[in-house]
CSV table of C-alpha atoms in Angstrom, one decimal:
chain,number,residue,atom,x,y,z
A,1,MET,CA,-0.4,63.1,32.6
A,2,ASP,CA,-3.1,60.6,31.9
A,3,ARG,CA,-2.7,57.6,29.6
A,4,ALA,CA,-4.5,59.2,26.6
A,5,ALA,CA,-2.3,62.3,26.8
A,6,LYS,CA,0.8,60.1,26.9
A,7,ALA,CA,-0.4,58.2,23.8
A,8,ASP,CA,-1.1,61.5,22.0
A,9,LEU,CA,2.4,62.7,22.9
A,10,VAL,CA,4.0,59.5,21.7
A,11,SER,CA,2.2,59.6,18.4
A,12,THR,CA,3.0,63.3,17.9
A,13,LEU,CA,6.7,62.7,18.7
A,14,ASN,CA,6.7,59.7,16.3
A,15,GLY,CA,5.4,61.9,13.5
A,16,VAL,CA,8.0,64.5,14.3
A,17,PHE,CA,10.8,61.9,14.3
A,18,SER,CA,9.6,60.4,11.0
A,19,ASN,CA,9.3,63.8,9.2
A,20,THR,CA,12.3,65.9,10.4
A,21,SER,CA,15.7,66.1,8.8
A,22,VAL,CA,17.7,66.5,12.0
A,23,VAL,CA,17.3,66.0,15.7
A,24,VAL,CA,19.7,67.5,18.3
A,25,VAL,CA,19.7,66.2,21.8
A,26,ALA,CA,21.0,68.3,24.7
A,27,HIS,CA,21.0,68.5,28.5
A,28,TYR,CA,19.4,71.7,29.8
A,29,LYS,CA,19.9,71.3,33.5
A,30,GLY,CA,20.3,74.7,35.2
A,31,LEU,CA,18.7,76.7,32.4
A,32,THR,CA,16.2,79.3,33.7
A,33,VAL,CA,12.7,79.7,32.4
A,34,ALA,CA,13.8,82.9,30.7
A,35,ASP,CA,16.7,81.1,29.0
A,36,MET,CA,14.4,78.3,27.8
A,37,GLN,CA,12.0,81.0,26.4
A,38,LYS,CA,14.9,82.7,24.6
A,39,LEU,CA,16.0,79.3,23.2
A,40,ARG,CA,12.5,78.5,22.0
A,41,SER,CA,12.1,81.9,20.3
A,42,GLN,CA,15.5,81.6,18.6
A,43,MET,CA,14.5,78.1,17.3
A,44,LYS,CA,11.2,79.4,16.1
A,45,GLN,CA,12.8,82.2,14.2
A,46,ALA,CA,15.1,79.7,12.5
A,47,GLY,CA,12.2,77.4,11.6
A,48,ALA,CA,13.1,74.8,14.3
A,49,THR,CA,11.3,73.5,17.4
A,50,VAL,CA,12.4,72.6,20.9
A,51,LYS,CA,10.6,69.9,22.8
A,52,VAL,CA,11.1,68.7,26.4
A,53,ALA,CA,9.6,65.2,26.7
A,54,LYS,CA,9.9,62.4,29.2
A,55,ASN,CA,12.8,60.2,28.0
A,56,ARG,CA,10.7,57.0,28.4
A,57,LEU,CA,8.0,58.4,26.1
A,58,ALA,CA,10.6,59.7,23.6
A,59,ASN,CA,12.2,56.3,23.5
A,60,ILE,CA,8.8,54.7,22.6
A,61,ALA,CA,8.2,57.3,19.9
A,62,LEU,CA,11.7,56.7,18.4
A,63,GLU,CA,11.0,53.0,17.6
A,64,GLY,CA,10.9,52.4,13.9
A,65,THR,CA,12.1,55.9,12.9
A,66,ASP,CA,15.3,56.9,11.1
A,67,VAL,CA,16.6,58.9,14.0
A,68,ALA,CA,16.3,55.9,16.5
A,69,SER,CA,20.1,56.2,16.9
A,70,ILE,CA,19.6,59.0,19.5
A,71,GLN,CA,18.0,56.6,22.1
A,72,PRO,CA,21.2,56.1,24.1
A,73,LEU,CA,21.5,59.9,24.5
A,74,LEU,CA,18.1,60.2,26.3
A,75,LYS,CA,19.3,60.0,29.9
A,76,GLY,CA,18.7,62.8,32.4
A,77,PRO,CA,17.1,66.2,31.7
A,78,THR,CA,17.2,66.2,27.9
A,79,LEU,CA,15.6,68.4,25.3
A,80,LEU,CA,15.0,67.7,21.7
A,81,ALA,CA,15.6,70.3,19.0
A,82,TYR,CA,14.4,69.4,15.5
A,83,SER,CA,13.8,71.0,12.1
A,84,SER,CA,13.0,70.1,8.5
A,85,ASP,CA,16.0,72.3,7.4
A,86,PRO,CA,19.1,70.1,8.1
A,87,VAL,CA,21.1,72.9,9.6
A,88,ALA,CA,18.6,75.2,11.5
A,89,ALA,CA,18.2,73.2,14.7
A,90,ALA,CA,21.9,72.4,15.0
A,91,LYS,CA,23.0,76.0,14.3
A,92,VAL,CA,20.7,77.6,16.9
A,93,ALA,CA,21.6,74.9,19.5
A,94,VAL,CA,25.3,75.4,19.0
A,95,ASP,CA,25.1,79.2,19.1
A,96,PHE,CA,23.0,79.1,22.2
A,97,ALA,CA,25.3,76.6,23.9
A,98,LYS,CA,28.3,79.0,23.2
A,99,ALA,CA,26.5,81.8,25.0
A,100,ASN,CA,25.1,79.6,27.8
A,101,ASP,CA,27.3,76.9,29.2
A,102,LYS,CA,24.3,75.2,30.9
A,103,LEU,CA,23.1,73.8,27.6
A,104,VAL,CA,25.3,70.8,26.8
A,105,ILE,CA,24.9,69.2,23.4
A,106,LEU,CA,25.0,65.5,23.6
A,107,GLY,CA,24.6,64.6,19.9
A,108,GLY,CA,21.9,64.0,17.5
A,109,ALA,CA,20.9,62.4,14.2
A,110,MET,CA,20.5,63.4,10.6
A,111,GLY,CA,18.4,60.8,8.9
A,112,THR,CA,19.9,57.5,9.7
A,113,THR,CA,23.3,59.0,10.5
A,114,ALA,CA,24.1,59.4,14.2
A,115,LEU,CA,26.0,62.5,15.2
A,116,ASN,CA,28.3,63.1,18.2
A,117,PRO,CA,28.6,66.6,19.6
A,118,ASP,CA,31.4,67.4,17.1
A,119,GLY,CA,29.2,66.2,14.3
A,120,VAL,CA,26.4,68.6,15.4
A,121,LYS,CA,28.9,71.5,15.6
A,122,ALA,CA,30.2,70.6,12.1
A,123,LEU,CA,26.6,70.5,10.8
A,124,ALA,CA,26.0,73.9,12.5
A,125,SER,CA,28.9,75.4,10.6
A,126,LEU,CA,27.3,74.7,7.2
A,127,PRO,CA,25.3,77.4,5.5
A,128,SER,CA,21.5,77.1,5.9
A,129,LEU,CA,19.2,76.0,3.1
A,130,ASP,CA,18.2,79.7,2.4
A,131,GLU,CA,21.9,80.8,2.3
A,132,LEU,CA,22.6,78.0,-0.2
A,133,ARG,CA,19.7,79.0,-2.4
A,134,ALA,CA,20.9,82.6,-2.4
A,135,LYS,CA,24.4,81.6,-3.4
A,136,LEU,CA,23.0,79.3,-6.1
A,137,VAL,CA,20.8,82.1,-7.5
A,138,GLY,CA,23.8,84.5,-7.4
A,139,LEU,CA,26.0,82.0,-9.3
A,140,VAL,CA,23.3,81.4,-11.9
A,141,GLN,CA,22.5,85.1,-12.2
A,142,ALA,CA,26.1,86.4,-12.6
A,143,PRO,CA,26.9,84.6,-15.9
A,144,ALA,CA,23.5,85.8,-17.3
A,145,THR,CA,24.3,89.4,-16.4
A,146,LYS,CA,27.7,89.1,-18.1
A,147,ILE,CA,26.2,87.6,-21.2
A,148,ALA,CA,23.7,90.5,-21.4
A,149,GLN,CA,26.5,93.0,-21.0
A,150,VAL,CA,28.6,91.3,-23.8
A,151,VAL,CA,25.6,91.1,-26.1
A,152,ASN,CA,24.6,94.8,-25.5
A,153,ALA,CA,28.2,96.1,-25.7
A,154,PRO,CA,28.5,96.2,-29.6
A,155,ALA,CA,25.1,98.0,-29.8
A,156,ALA,CA,26.2,100.5,-27.2
A,157,LYS,CA,29.5,101.1,-29.1
A,158,LEU,CA,27.6,101.6,-32.4
A,159,ALA,CA,25.3,104.1,-30.7
A,160,ARG,CA,28.2,106.1,-29.4
A,161,VAL,CA,29.9,106.1,-32.8
A,162,PHE,CA,26.7,107.3,-34.5
A,163,GLY,CA,26.3,109.9,-31.8
A,164,ALA,CA,29.8,111.1,-32.3
A,165,TYR,CA,29.3,111.3,-36.1
A,166,ALA,CA,26.0,113.2,-35.6
A,167,LYS,CA,27.7,115.7,-33.4
A,168,THR,CA,30.6,116.3,-35.9
A,169,GLY,CA,28.0,116.6,-38.6
A,170,ASP,CA,26.1,119.2,-36.6
A,171,THR,CA,29.2,121.2,-36.0
A,172,GLN,CA,30.2,121.1,-39.7
A,173,ALA,CA,26.7,122.2,-40.6
A,174,ASP,CA,26.9,125.1,-38.1
A,175,GLU,CA,30.3,126.2,-39.5
A,176,ALA,CA,29.0,126.1,-43.1
A,177,ALA,CA,26.0,128.3,-42.2
């Protein structure tokens, strides 16, 4: 990798570290190419990204960012998983680590908060941003539905009463004829 490519990679990583909500650091020693492709595709589906970069370049890119607390974790064959959704990268990394013991989660950072491996696992257990939105919509929608039912109930009762009187009126008119 020439000097210009390294400078581009450092500036790209710096932009990533400045704009992401969460970064997860893991060792990937022993993962096959197929395993890495599977991890990358799972991350992509969740809206997250996996990057393998030289630790020295990643350390340079971390300077001046909120997630600089992950610098001590960058030793050995490390990969970086990041996402704008605070839960996506952690959730996929933890799920993949459960299925494949060669991926070892070292820790991470969420904003200025450093996370140990247990912190990453706790973050992964939280519902994702889309799940939270769905729950919120459900909570907002449920009372509105109940209000509509309560408001419409008297009108429906009146309609049934009028219908019943109309039927009795028809039967009385039929009997008279």
